[in-house]
Amino acid sequence: MTRLPPETRDRLADAITFHPANAEARLFREALGRFATGVTVVTAQGPEGPMGMTVNSFTSVSLDPPLVLWCPARSSSRHDAFVAARAWSVHVLGAEQLEMCLRFTRGGAQFSGLDARATDDGAPILPGVAARFDCRAHASHPGGDHTVLIGQVARVTVAGPDDHPLVFAAGRFGAFQPDIG
């Protein structure tokens, strides 16, 4: 029998188990919040001009070919425009870019006051981010109340080695500082 360290035993003793279909949505969201994610802003050229959305559902899919995915909510007013976009850029935000993150949430300022350039494929570019993945639409799949958008990465831009990402966990934003030791 494997013995668990005391801190693990304490965590398991306090654990609750539930079936997400039968529980309040809040409990499921809280459980998902235990997994820290990076914070990104995805941008594309929409029918009415440049648009963006703060997203934490970004992840890699494949190295060969280079594919990434993200998942806009079907309830978003920008959902259909992102699904129809032939190209989009994923901007990984740095720890100091909470204001940029909030610009692209519901009711945020979006591109107002920003000097937005564009990629060769027309996706708007945000300045000074930790990393950027310029993508061409590759596939889309229904995923419950979201759509899974897969993009083939055409170009990557990365900031300096000391640029740390903005992180989201348990409903809060924070910074990741790697342990150098």
CSV table of N, CA and C in Angstrom, one decimal:
chain,number,residue,atom,x,y,z
A,1,MET,N,0.8,-1.2,0.0
A,1,MET,CA,0.0,0.0,0.0
A,1,MET,C,0.9,1.2,0.0
A,2,THR,N,0.5,2.2,-0.8
A,2,THR,CA,1.3,3.5,-0.9
A,2,THR,C,0.8,4.4,0.1
A,3,ARG,N,1.7,5.0,0.9
A,3,ARG,CA,1.3,6.0,1.9
A,3,ARG,C,1.4,7.4,1.3
A,4,LEU,N,0.3,8.1,1.5
A,4,LEU,CA,0.3,9.5,1.0
A,4,LEU,C,0.9,10.4,2.1
A,5,PRO,N,1.6,11.5,1.6
A,5,PRO,CA,2.1,12.5,2.6
A,5,PRO,C,0.9,13.2,3.3
A,6,PRO,N,1.1,13.7,4.5
A,6,PRO,CA,0.0,14.3,5.3
A,6,PRO,C,-0.8,15.3,4.6
A,7,GLU,N,-0.1,16.2,3.8
A,7,GLU,CA,-0.8,17.3,3.2
A,7,GLU,C,-1.8,16.7,2.1
A,8,THR,N,-1.5,15.6,1.5
A,8,THR,CA,-2.4,15.0,0.5
A,8,THR,C,-3.5,14.3,1.2
A,9,ARG,N,-3.3,13.6,2.3
A,9,ARG,CA,-4.3,13.0,3.1
A,9,ARG,C,-5.3,14.1,3.6
A,10,ASP,N,-4.9,15.2,4.0
A,10,ASP,CA,-5.8,16.3,4.5
A,10,ASP,C,-6.6,16.8,3.3
A,11,ARG,N,-6.1,16.9,2.1
A,11,ARG,CA,-6.8,17.4,1.0
A,11,ARG,C,-7.9,16.4,0.6
A,12,LEU,N,-7.6,15.1,0.6
A,12,LEU,CA,-8.5,14.1,0.2
A,12,LEU,C,-9.6,14.0,1.3
A,13,ALA,N,-9.3,14.2,2.6
A,13,ALA,CA,-10.3,14.1,3.6
A,13,ALA,C,-11.4,15.2,3.5
A,14,ASP,N,-11.0,16.3,2.9
A,14,ASP,CA,-11.9,17.4,2.7
A,14,ASP,C,-12.6,17.4,1.4
A,15,ALA,N,-12.3,16.4,0.5
A,15,ALA,CA,-12.8,16.4,-0.8
A,15,ALA,C,-14.3,16.1,-0.9
A,16,ILE,N,-15.0,16.7,-1.9
A,16,ILE,CA,-16.4,16.4,-2.2
A,16,ILE,C,-16.4,15.8,-3.6
A,17,THR,N,-17.3,15.0,-3.9
A,17,THR,CA,-17.5,14.4,-5.2
A,17,THR,C,-18.9,14.7,-5.6
A,18,PHE,N,-19.1,15.0,-6.9
A,18,PHE,CA,-20.4,15.3,-7.4
A,18,PHE,C,-20.4,15.0,-8.9
A,19,HIS,N,-21.6,14.7,-9.4
A,19,HIS,CA,-21.8,14.5,-10.9
A,19,HIS,C,-22.1,15.9,-11.4
A,20,PRO,N,-21.4,16.4,-12.4
A,20,PRO,CA,-21.6,17.8,-12.9
A,20,PRO,C,-23.0,18.0,-13.5
A,21,ALA,N,-23.6,17.0,-14.0
A,21,ALA,CA,-25.0,17.1,-14.6
A,21,ALA,C,-26.0,17.3,-13.6
A,22,ASN,N,-25.7,16.9,-12.3
A,22,ASN,CA,-26.7,17.0,-11.2
A,22,ASN,C,-26.4,18.1,-10.2
A,23,ALA,N,-25.3,18.8,-10.4
A,23,ALA,CA,-24.8,19.8,-9.4
A,23,ALA,C,-25.1,21.2,-10.0
A,24,GLU,N,-25.0,22.2,-9.1
A,24,GLU,CA,-25.1,23.6,-9.6
A,24,GLU,C,-23.9,23.9,-10.5
A,25,ALA,N,-24.1,24.7,-11.5
A,25,ALA,CA,-23.0,25.0,-12.4
A,25,ALA,C,-21.9,25.7,-11.7
A,26,ARG,N,-22.2,26.4,-10.6
A,26,ARG,CA,-21.1,27.1,-9.9
A,26,ARG,C,-20.1,26.1,-9.3
A,27,LEU,N,-20.5,24.9,-8.8
A,27,LEU,CA,-19.6,23.9,-8.3
A,27,LEU,C,-18.7,23.4,-9.4
A,28,PHE,N,-19.2,23.2,-10.6
A,28,PHE,CA,-18.4,22.7,-11.7
A,28,PHE,C,-17.4,23.8,-12.0
A,29,ARG,N,-17.8,25.1,-12.1
A,29,ARG,CA,-16.9,26.2,-12.4
A,29,ARG,C,-15.8,26.3,-11.4
A,30,GLU,N,-16.2,26.1,-10.1
A,30,GLU,CA,-15.2,26.2,-9.0
A,30,GLU,C,-14.1,25.1,-9.1
A,31,ALA,N,-14.6,23.9,-9.5
A,31,ALA,CA,-13.7,22.8,-9.6
A,31,ALA,C,-12.7,23.0,-10.8
A,32,LEU,N,-13.3,23.5,-11.9
A,32,LEU,CA,-12.4,23.9,-13.1
A,32,LEU,C,-11.4,25.0,-12.7
A,33,GLY,N,-11.8,25.9,-11.8
A,33,GLY,CA,-10.9,27.0,-11.4
A,33,GLY,C,-9.7,26.5,-10.6
A,34,ARG,N,-9.7,25.2,-10.2
A,34,ARG,CA,-8.5,24.7,-9.5
A,34,ARG,C,-7.3,24.5,-10.5
A,35,PHE,N,-7.6,24.5,-11.8
A,35,PHE,CA,-6.6,24.4,-12.8
A,35,PHE,C,-6.2,25.8,-13.3
A,36,ALA,N,-5.0,26.2,-13.0
A,36,ALA,CA,-4.6,27.5,-13.5
A,36,ALA,C,-4.3,27.5,-15.0
A,37,THR,N,-4.8,28.6,-15.6
A,37,THR,CA,-4.6,28.7,-17.1
A,37,THR,C,-3.9,30.1,-17.4
A,38,GLY,N,-3.3,30.1,-18.5
A,38,GLY,CA,-2.8,31.4,-19.0
A,38,GLY,C,-4.0,32.3,-19.5
A,39,VAL,N,-3.7,33.5,-19.7
A,39,VAL,CA,-4.7,34.4,-20.2
A,39,VAL,C,-4.3,34.9,-21.6
A,40,THR,N,-5.2,34.8,-22.6
A,40,THR,CA,-5.0,35.3,-23.9
A,40,THR,C,-6.1,36.2,-24.4
A,41,VAL,N,-5.7,37.0,-25.4
A,41,VAL,CA,-6.7,37.7,-26.2
A,41,VAL,C,-6.6,37.2,-27.6
A,42,VAL,N,-7.7,36.8,-28.1
A,42,VAL,CA,-7.8,36.3,-29.5
A,42,VAL,C,-8.4,37.4,-30.4
A,43,THR,N,-7.8,37.8,-31.5
A,43,THR,CA,-8.2,38.9,-32.3
A,43,THR,C,-8.5,38.4,-33.7
A,44,ALA,N,-9.4,39.0,-34.4
A,44,ALA,CA,-9.7,38.7,-35.8
A,44,ALA,C,-10.3,39.9,-36.4
A,45,GLN,N,-10.4,39.9,-37.8
A,45,GLN,CA,-11.1,41.0,-38.5
A,45,GLN,C,-12.5,40.5,-38.6
A,46,GLY,N,-13.4,41.3,-38.0
A,46,GLY,CA,-14.8,40.9,-38.1
A,46,GLY,C,-15.6,41.7,-39.2
A,47,PRO,N,-16.8,41.5,-39.4
A,47,PRO,CA,-17.6,42.2,-40.4
A,47,PRO,C,-17.7,43.7,-40.1
A,48,GLU,N,-17.5,44.1,-38.9
A,48,GLU,CA,-17.6,45.6,-38.5
A,48,GLU,C,-16.2,46.1,-38.1
A,49,GLY,N,-15.1,45.4,-38.4
A,49,GLY,CA,-13.8,45.9,-38.1
A,49,GLY,C,-13.1,44.9,-37.1
A,50,PRO,N,-12.0,45.4,-36.5
A,50,PRO,CA,-11.2,44.5,-35.6
A,50,PRO,C,-12.0,44.1,-34.4
A,51,MET,N,-11.9,42.9,-33.9
A,51,MET,CA,-12.6,42.5,-32.7
A,51,MET,C,-11.6,41.6,-31.9
A,52,GLY,N,-11.9,41.5,-30.6
A,52,GLY,CA,-11.1,40.6,-29.8
A,52,GLY,C,-11.9,40.0,-28.7
A,53,MET,N,-11.3,39.0,-28.0
A,53,MET,CA,-12.0,38.3,-26.9
A,53,MET,C,-11.0,37.8,-26.0
A,54,THR,N,-11.2,38.0,-24.7
A,54,THR,CA,-10.3,37.5,-23.7
A,54,THR,C,-10.7,36.0,-23.5
A,55,VAL,N,-9.6,35.1,-23.5
A,55,VAL,CA,-9.8,33.7,-23.6
A,55,VAL,C,-8.8,33.0,-22.7
A,56,ASN,N,-9.3,32.0,-22.0
A,56,ASN,CA,-8.3,31.1,-21.3
A,56,ASN,C,-8.4,29.6,-21.7
A,57,SER,N,-9.2,29.4,-22.8
A,57,SER,CA,-9.4,28.0,-23.3
A,57,SER,C,-8.4,27.8,-24.4
A,58,PHE,N,-7.2,28.3,-24.4
A,58,PHE,CA,-6.2,28.1,-25.4
A,58,PHE,C,-5.3,27.0,-25.1
A,59,THR,N,-4.9,26.2,-26.1
A,59,THR,CA,-4.0,25.1,-25.8
A,59,THR,C,-3.4,24.6,-27.2
A,60,SER,N,-2.3,23.9,-27.1
A,60,SER,CA,-1.7,23.4,-28.3
A,60,SER,C,-2.4,22.1,-28.6
A,61,VAL,N,-2.4,21.7,-29.9
A,61,VAL,CA,-3.0,20.5,-30.4
A,61,VAL,C,-1.9,19.6,-31.0
A,62,SER,N,-1.1,20.1,-31.8
A,62,SER,CA,-0.1,19.3,-32.6
A,62,SER,C,1.1,20.2,-32.9
A,63,LEU,N,2.3,19.5,-32.9
A,63,LEU,CA,3.5,20.1,-33.3
A,63,LEU,C,3.7,20.0,-34.8
A,64,ASP,N,3.2,19.0,-35.4
A,64,ASP,CA,3.5,18.7,-36.8
A,64,ASP,C,2.2,18.2,-37.5
A,65,PRO,N,1.4,19.0,-38.1
A,65,PRO,CA,1.6,20.4,-38.3
A,65,PRO,C,1.3,21.2,-37.0
A,66,PRO,N,1.8,22.5,-37.0
A,66,PRO,CA,1.6,23.3,-35.8
A,66,PRO,C,0.1,23.7,-35.7
A,67,LEU,N,-0.6,23.1,-34.7
A,67,LEU,CA,-2.0,23.5,-34.5
A,67,LEU,C,-2.3,23.9,-33.1
A,68,VAL,N,-3.1,24.9,-32.9
A,68,VAL,CA,-3.6,25.3,-31.6
A,68,VAL,C,-5.1,25.4,-31.6
A,69,LEU,N,-5.7,25.4,-30.4
A,69,LEU,CA,-7.2,25.6,-30.4
A,69,LEU,C,-7.6,26.6,-29.3
A,70,TRP,N,-8.8,27.1,-29.5
A,70,TRP,CA,-9.4,27.9,-28.4
A,70,TRP,C,-10.9,27.7,-28.6
A,71,CYS,N,-11.7,28.1,-27.6
A,71,CYS,CA,-13.1,27.8,-27.6
A,71,CYS,C,-14.0,29.0,-27.3
A,72,PRO,N,-14.6,29.7,-28.3
A,72,PRO,CA,-15.5,30.8,-27.9
A,72,PRO,C,-16.9,30.2,-27.5
A,73,ALA,N,-17.5,30.9,-26.6
A,73,ALA,CA,-18.8,30.5,-26.1
A,73,ALA,C,-19.8,30.8,-27.2
A,74,ARG,N,-20.8,29.9,-27.4
A,74,ARG,CA,-21.8,30.1,-28.4
A,74,ARG,C,-22.7,31.3,-28.1
A,75,SER,N,-22.8,31.6,-26.8
A,75,SER,CA,-23.6,32.7,-26.3
A,75,SER,C,-22.9,34.1,-26.6
A,76,SER,N,-21.7,34.1,-26.9
A,76,SER,CA,-21.0,35.4,-27.2
A,76,SER,C,-21.5,36.1,-28.4
A,77,SER,N,-21.6,37.4,-28.3
A,77,SER,CA,-22.1,38.2,-29.5
A,77,SER,C,-21.0,38.1,-30.6
A,78,ARG,N,-19.8,37.8,-30.3
A,78,ARG,CA,-18.7,37.7,-31.3
A,78,ARG,C,-18.5,36.3,-31.8
A,79,HIS,N,-19.2,35.3,-31.3
A,79,HIS,CA,-19.0,33.9,-31.6
A,79,HIS,C,-19.0,33.6,-33.1
A,80,ASP,N,-20.1,34.0,-33.8
A,80,ASP,CA,-20.3,33.7,-35.2
A,80,ASP,C,-19.2,34.4,-36.1
A,81,ALA,N,-18.8,35.6,-35.7
A,81,ALA,CA,-17.7,36.3,-36.5
A,81,ALA,C,-16.4,35.6,-36.3
A,82,PHE,N,-16.1,35.1,-35.1
A,82,PHE,CA,-14.8,34.3,-34.9
A,82,PHE,C,-14.9,33.0,-35.7
A,83,VAL,N,-16.0,32.3,-35.6
A,83,VAL,CA,-16.2,31.0,-36.4
A,83,VAL,C,-16.0,31.3,-37.9
A,84,ALA,N,-16.5,32.4,-38.4
A,84,ALA,CA,-16.4,32.7,-39.8
A,84,ALA,C,-15.0,33.2,-40.2
A,85,ALA,N,-14.2,33.7,-39.3
A,85,ALA,CA,-12.9,34.3,-39.6
A,85,ALA,C,-12.0,33.3,-40.2
A,86,ARG,N,-11.3,33.8,-41.3
A,86,ARG,CA,-10.3,32.9,-41.9
A,86,ARG,C,-9.0,32.9,-41.3
A,87,ALA,N,-8.7,33.9,-40.4
A,87,ALA,CA,-7.5,34.0,-39.7
A,87,ALA,C,-7.7,34.7,-38.4
A,88,TRP,N,-6.9,34.3,-37.3
A,88,TRP,CA,-7.0,35.0,-36.0
A,88,TRP,C,-5.6,34.9,-35.4
A,89,SER,N,-5.4,35.8,-34.4
A,89,SER,CA,-4.1,35.8,-33.7
A,89,SER,C,-4.4,35.6,-32.2
A,90,VAL,N,-3.7,34.7,-31.5
A,90,VAL,CA,-3.8,34.5,-30.1
A,90,VAL,C,-2.6,35.2,-29.4
A,91,HIS,N,-3.0,36.1,-28.5
A,91,HIS,CA,-2.0,36.9,-27.8
A,91,HIS,C,-1.9,36.5,-26.4
A,92,VAL,N,-0.7,35.9,-26.0
A,92,VAL,CA,-0.5,35.5,-24.6
A,92,VAL,C,-0.1,36.7,-23.8
A,93,LEU,N,-0.9,37.0,-22.8
A,93,LEU,CA,-0.7,38.3,-22.1
A,93,LEU,C,0.4,38.1,-21.0
A,94,GLY,N,1.2,39.2,-20.8
A,94,GLY,CA,2.2,39.2,-19.7
A,94,GLY,C,1.5,39.5,-18.4
A,95,ALA,N,2.3,39.2,-17.3
A,95,ALA,CA,1.7,39.4,-16.0
A,95,ALA,C,1.3,40.8,-15.7
A,96,GLU,N,1.8,41.8,-16.4
A,96,GLU,CA,1.5,43.2,-16.2
A,96,GLU,C,0.3,43.7,-17.1
A,97,GLN,N,-0.3,42.8,-17.8
A,97,GLN,CA,-1.3,43.2,-18.8
A,97,GLN,C,-2.7,43.0,-18.4
A,98,LEU,N,-3.1,43.1,-17.2
A,98,LEU,CA,-4.4,42.9,-16.7
A,98,LEU,C,-5.4,43.9,-17.4
A,99,GLU,N,-4.9,45.1,-17.6
A,99,GLU,CA,-5.8,46.1,-18.3
A,99,GLU,C,-6.1,45.7,-19.7
A,100,MET,N,-5.1,45.1,-20.4
A,100,MET,CA,-5.3,44.6,-21.8
A,100,MET,C,-6.4,43.5,-21.7
A,101,CYS,N,-6.2,42.6,-20.8
A,101,CYS,CA,-7.2,41.5,-20.6
A,101,CYS,C,-8.6,42.1,-20.5
A,102,LEU,N,-8.8,43.0,-19.6
A,102,LEU,CA,-10.1,43.6,-19.3
A,102,LEU,C,-10.7,44.3,-20.5
A,103,ARG,N,-9.9,44.9,-21.4
A,103,ARG,CA,-10.3,45.6,-22.6
A,103,ARG,C,-11.2,44.7,-23.4
A,104,PHE,N,-10.9,43.4,-23.4
A,104,PHE,CA,-11.5,42.5,-24.4
A,104,PHE,C,-12.5,41.5,-23.7
A,105,THR,N,-12.9,41.9,-22.5
A,105,THR,CA,-14.0,41.2,-21.9
A,105,THR,C,-15.3,41.9,-22.3
A,106,ARG,N,-16.5,41.3,-21.9
A,106,ARG,CA,-17.8,41.8,-22.3
A,106,ARG,C,-17.9,43.3,-21.8
A,107,GLY,N,-18.2,44.2,-22.7
A,107,GLY,CA,-18.3,45.6,-22.3
A,107,GLY,C,-17.0,46.4,-22.2
A,108,GLY,N,-15.9,45.7,-22.5
A,108,GLY,CA,-14.6,46.4,-22.5
A,108,GLY,C,-14.4,47.3,-23.7
A,109,ALA,N,-13.3,48.1,-23.6
A,109,ALA,CA,-13.1,49.1,-24.6
A,109,ALA,C,-12.6,48.5,-26.0
A,110,GLN,N,-12.3,47.2,-26.0
A,110,GLN,CA,-11.8,46.6,-27.2
A,110,GLN,C,-10.7,47.4,-27.8
A,111,PHE,N,-10.7,47.7,-29.1
A,111,PHE,CA,-9.6,48.4,-29.8
A,111,PHE,C,-9.7,49.9,-29.7
A,112,SER,N,-10.6,50.5,-29.0
A,112,SER,CA,-10.7,51.9,-28.8
A,112,SER,C,-9.4,52.5,-28.2
A,113,GLY,N,-8.8,53.4,-29.0
A,113,GLY,CA,-7.6,54.0,-28.5
A,113,GLY,C,-6.3,53.2,-28.8
A,114,LEU,N,-6.4,52.1,-29.3
A,114,LEU,CA,-5.3,51.3,-29.7
A,114,LEU,C,-4.9,51.5,-31.1
A,115,ASP,N,-3.6,51.5,-31.4
A,115,ASP,CA,-3.1,51.6,-32.8
A,115,ASP,C,-2.9,50.1,-33.3
A,116,ALA,N,-3.9,49.5,-33.8
A,116,ALA,CA,-3.8,48.1,-34.2
A,116,ALA,C,-3.3,47.9,-35.6
A,117,ARG,N,-2.2,47.3,-35.7
A,117,ARG,CA,-1.7,46.8,-37.0
A,117,ARG,C,-2.3,45.5,-37.3
A,118,ALA,N,-2.0,44.9,-38.4
A,118,ALA,CA,-2.6,43.6,-38.8
A,118,ALA,C,-1.5,42.6,-39.3
A,119,THR,N,-1.8,41.3,-39.2
A,119,THR,CA,-0.9,40.3,-39.8
A,119,THR,C,-1.2,40.3,-41.3
A,120,ASP,N,-0.4,39.6,-42.1
A,120,ASP,CA,-0.6,39.5,-43.5
A,120,ASP,C,-1.9,38.9,-43.9
A,121,ASP,N,-2.5,38.1,-42.9
A,121,ASP,CA,-3.8,37.5,-43.1
A,121,ASP,C,-4.9,38.4,-42.6
A,122,GLY,N,-4.6,39.6,-42.1
A,122,GLY,CA,-5.6,40.6,-41.7
A,122,GLY,C,-6.0,40.5,-40.2
A,123,ALA,N,-5.5,39.6,-39.4
A,123,ALA,CA,-5.8,39.6,-38.0
A,123,ALA,C,-5.2,40.8,-37.2
A,124,PRO,N,-5.9,41.5,-36.4
A,124,PRO,CA,-5.3,42.6,-35.7
A,124,PRO,C,-4.2,42.1,-34.7
A,125,ILE,N,-3.2,43.0,-34.5
A,125,ILE,CA,-2.1,42.6,-33.6
A,125,ILE,C,-2.1,43.6,-32.4
A,126,LEU,N,-2.0,43.0,-31.2
A,126,LEU,CA,-1.9,43.8,-30.0
A,126,LEU,C,-0.4,44.0,-29.7
A,127,PRO,N,0.0,45.2,-29.2
A,127,PRO,CA,1.4,45.4,-29.0
A,127,PRO,C,1.9,44.9,-27.6
A,128,GLY,N,3.1,44.5,-27.5
A,128,GLY,CA,3.8,44.2,-26.2
A,128,GLY,C,3.3,43.0,-25.5
A,129,VAL,N,2.9,42.0,-26.1
A,129,VAL,CA,2.4,40.8,-25.4
A,129,VAL,C,3.6,39.8,-25.2
A,130,ALA,N,3.4,38.8,-24.3
A,130,ALA,CA,4.4,37.8,-24.0
A,130,ALA,C,4.7,36.9,-25.2
A,131,ALA,N,3.7,36.6,-26.0
A,131,ALA,CA,3.8,35.7,-27.2
A,131,ALA,C,2.6,35.9,-28.1
A,132,ARG,N,2.7,35.7,-29.4
A,132,ARG,CA,1.6,35.8,-30.3
A,132,ARG,C,1.7,34.6,-31.3
A,133,PHE,N,0.5,34.0,-31.5
A,133,PHE,CA,0.4,32.9,-32.5
A,133,PHE,C,-0.5,33.4,-33.6
A,134,ASP,N,0.0,33.6,-34.8
A,134,ASP,CA,-0.9,34.0,-35.9
A,134,ASP,C,-1.3,32.8,-36.6
A,135,CYS,N,-2.6,32.6,-36.7
A,135,CYS,CA,-3.2,31.3,-37.2
A,135,CYS,C,-4.1,31.5,-38.4
A,136,ARG,N,-4.2,30.5,-39.2
A,136,ARG,CA,-5.2,30.4,-40.2
A,136,ARG,C,-6.2,29.3,-39.8
A,137,ALA,N,-7.5,29.6,-40.0
A,137,ALA,CA,-8.6,28.7,-39.6
A,137,ALA,C,-8.3,27.3,-40.2
A,138,HIS,N,-8.4,26.3,-39.4
A,138,HIS,CA,-8.1,24.9,-39.9
A,138,HIS,C,-9.4,24.1,-39.8
A,139,ALA,N,-10.1,24.1,-38.6
A,139,ALA,CA,-11.3,23.3,-38.4
A,139,ALA,C,-12.1,23.9,-37.3
A,140,SER,N,-13.4,23.6,-37.3
A,140,SER,CA,-14.2,24.0,-36.1
A,140,SER,C,-15.1,22.8,-35.8
A,141,HIS,N,-15.4,22.6,-34.5
A,141,HIS,CA,-16.2,21.5,-34.1
A,141,HIS,C,-17.1,22.0,-33.0
A,142,PRO,N,-18.4,21.5,-33.0
A,142,PRO,CA,-19.3,21.9,-31.9
A,142,PRO,C,-18.8,21.2,-30.6
A,143,GLY,N,-18.9,22.0,-29.5
A,143,GLY,CA,-18.4,21.5,-28.2
A,143,GLY,C,-19.3,22.0,-27.1
A,144,GLY,N,-20.5,21.4,-27.0
A,144,GLY,CA,-21.5,21.8,-26.0
A,144,GLY,C,-21.9,23.3,-26.2
A,145,ASP,N,-21.7,24.1,-25.2
A,145,ASP,CA,-22.1,25.5,-25.3
A,145,ASP,C,-20.9,26.4,-25.8
A,146,HIS,N,-19.9,25.7,-26.4
A,146,HIS,CA,-18.8,26.4,-27.0
A,146,HIS,C,-18.6,25.8,-28.4
A,147,THR,N,-17.7,26.4,-29.2
A,147,THR,CA,-17.2,25.8,-30.4
A,147,THR,C,-15.7,25.7,-30.3
A,148,VAL,N,-15.2,24.6,-30.7
A,148,VAL,CA,-13.7,24.3,-30.7
A,148,VAL,C,-13.2,24.8,-32.0
A,149,LEU,N,-12.4,25.9,-32.0
A,149,LEU,CA,-11.7,26.4,-33.2
A,149,LEU,C,-10.3,26.0,-33.2
A,150,ILE,N,-9.9,25.3,-34.3
A,150,ILE,CA,-8.5,24.9,-34.4
A,150,ILE,C,-7.8,25.7,-35.5
A,151,GLY,N,-6.7,26.2,-35.2
A,151,GLY,CA,-5.9,27.0,-36.2
A,151,GLY,C,-4.6,26.5,-36.5
A,152,GLN,N,-4.1,26.6,-37.7
A,152,GLN,CA,-2.8,26.2,-38.1
A,152,GLN,C,-1.9,27.5,-37.9
A,153,VAL,N,-0.8,27.3,-37.1
A,153,VAL,CA,0.0,28.5,-36.8
A,153,VAL,C,0.9,28.8,-38.0
A,154,ALA,N,0.8,30.0,-38.4
A,154,ALA,CA,1.6,30.5,-39.6
A,154,ALA,C,2.8,31.2,-39.1
A,155,ARG,N,2.8,31.9,-38.0
A,155,ARG,CA,3.9,32.6,-37.5
A,155,ARG,C,3.8,32.8,-35.9
A,156,VAL,N,4.9,32.8,-35.3
A,156,VAL,CA,5.0,33.0,-33.8
A,156,VAL,C,5.9,34.1,-33.5
A,157,THR,N,5.5,35.0,-32.5
A,157,THR,CA,6.4,36.0,-32.0
A,157,THR,C,6.4,35.9,-30.5
A,158,VAL,N,7.7,35.9,-30.0
A,158,VAL,CA,7.9,35.7,-28.6
A,158,VAL,C,8.6,36.8,-28.0
A,159,ALA,N,8.2,37.3,-26.8
A,159,ALA,CA,8.9,38.4,-26.1
A,159,ALA,C,10.2,37.9,-25.4
A,160,GLY,N,10.8,38.7,-24.6
A,160,GLY,CA,12.0,38.4,-23.9
A,160,GLY,C,11.8,37.3,-22.9
A,161,PRO,N,13.0,36.7,-22.4
A,161,PRO,CA,12.9,35.5,-21.5
A,161,PRO,C,12.4,35.9,-20.1
A,162,ASP,N,12.4,37.2,-19.7
A,162,ASP,CA,11.9,37.5,-18.4
A,162,ASP,C,10.5,38.0,-18.4
A,163,ASP,N,9.8,37.8,-19.5
A,163,ASP,CA,8.4,38.2,-19.6
A,163,ASP,C,7.5,37.0,-19.1
A,164,HIS,N,6.9,37.2,-18.0
A,164,HIS,CA,6.1,36.1,-17.4
A,164,HIS,C,4.6,36.3,-17.7
A,165,PRO,N,3.9,35.1,-17.8
A,165,PRO,CA,2.5,35.2,-18.2
A,165,PRO,C,1.5,35.7,-17.1
A,166,LEU,N,0.4,36.3,-17.6
A,166,LEU,CA,-0.7,36.5,-16.7
A,166,LEU,C,-1.4,35.2,-16.5
A,167,VAL,N,-1.9,34.9,-15.3
A,167,VAL,CA,-2.5,33.6,-15.0
A,167,VAL,C,-3.8,33.8,-14.4
A,168,PHE,N,-4.8,32.8,-14.6
A,168,PHE,CA,-6.1,32.9,-14.1
A,168,PHE,C,-6.4,31.6,-13.4
A,169,ALA,N,-6.8,31.6,-12.1
A,169,ALA,CA,-7.1,30.4,-11.3
A,169,ALA,C,-8.1,30.9,-10.2
A,170,ALA,N,-9.0,30.0,-9.9
A,170,ALA,CA,-10.0,30.2,-8.8
A,170,ALA,C,-10.7,31.6,-8.9
A,171,GLY,N,-11.0,32.0,-10.2
A,171,GLY,CA,-11.7,33.2,-10.4
A,171,GLY,C,-10.9,34.5,-10.2
A,172,ARG,N,-9.5,34.3,-10.1
A,172,ARG,CA,-8.7,35.5,-9.9
A,172,ARG,C,-7.5,35.5,-10.8
A,173,PHE,N,-7.0,36.7,-11.1
A,173,PHE,CA,-5.8,36.9,-11.9
A,173,PHE,C,-4.6,37.0,-11.0
A,174,GLY,N,-3.5,36.5,-11.6
A,174,GLY,CA,-2.2,36.6,-10.8
A,174,GLY,C,-1.0,36.5,-11.8
A,175,ALA,N,0.2,36.4,-11.2
A,175,ALA,CA,1.4,36.3,-12.0
A,175,ALA,C,2.1,35.0,-11.7
A,176,PHE,N,2.7,34.4,-12.7
A,176,PHE,CA,3.5,33.2,-12.5
A,176,PHE,C,5.0,33.6,-12.4
A,177,GLN,N,5.6,33.3,-11.3
A,177,GLN,CA,7.0,33.5,-11.2
A,177,GLN,C,7.7,32.2,-11.0
A,178,PRO,N,8.5,31.8,-12.0
A,178,PRO,CA,9.1,30.5,-12.0
A,178,PRO,C,10.2,30.4,-10.8
A,179,ASP,N,10.3,29.2,-10.3
A,179,ASP,CA,11.2,29.0,-9.2
A,179,ASP,C,12.6,28.8,-9.9
A,180,ILE,N,13.5,29.7,-9.6
A,180,ILE,CA,14.8,29.6,-10.2
A,180,ILE,C,15.7,29.0,-9.1
A,181,GLY,N,15.9,27.7,-9.2
A,181,GLY,CA,16.7,27.2,-8.1
A,181,GLY,C,17.0,25.8,-8.4
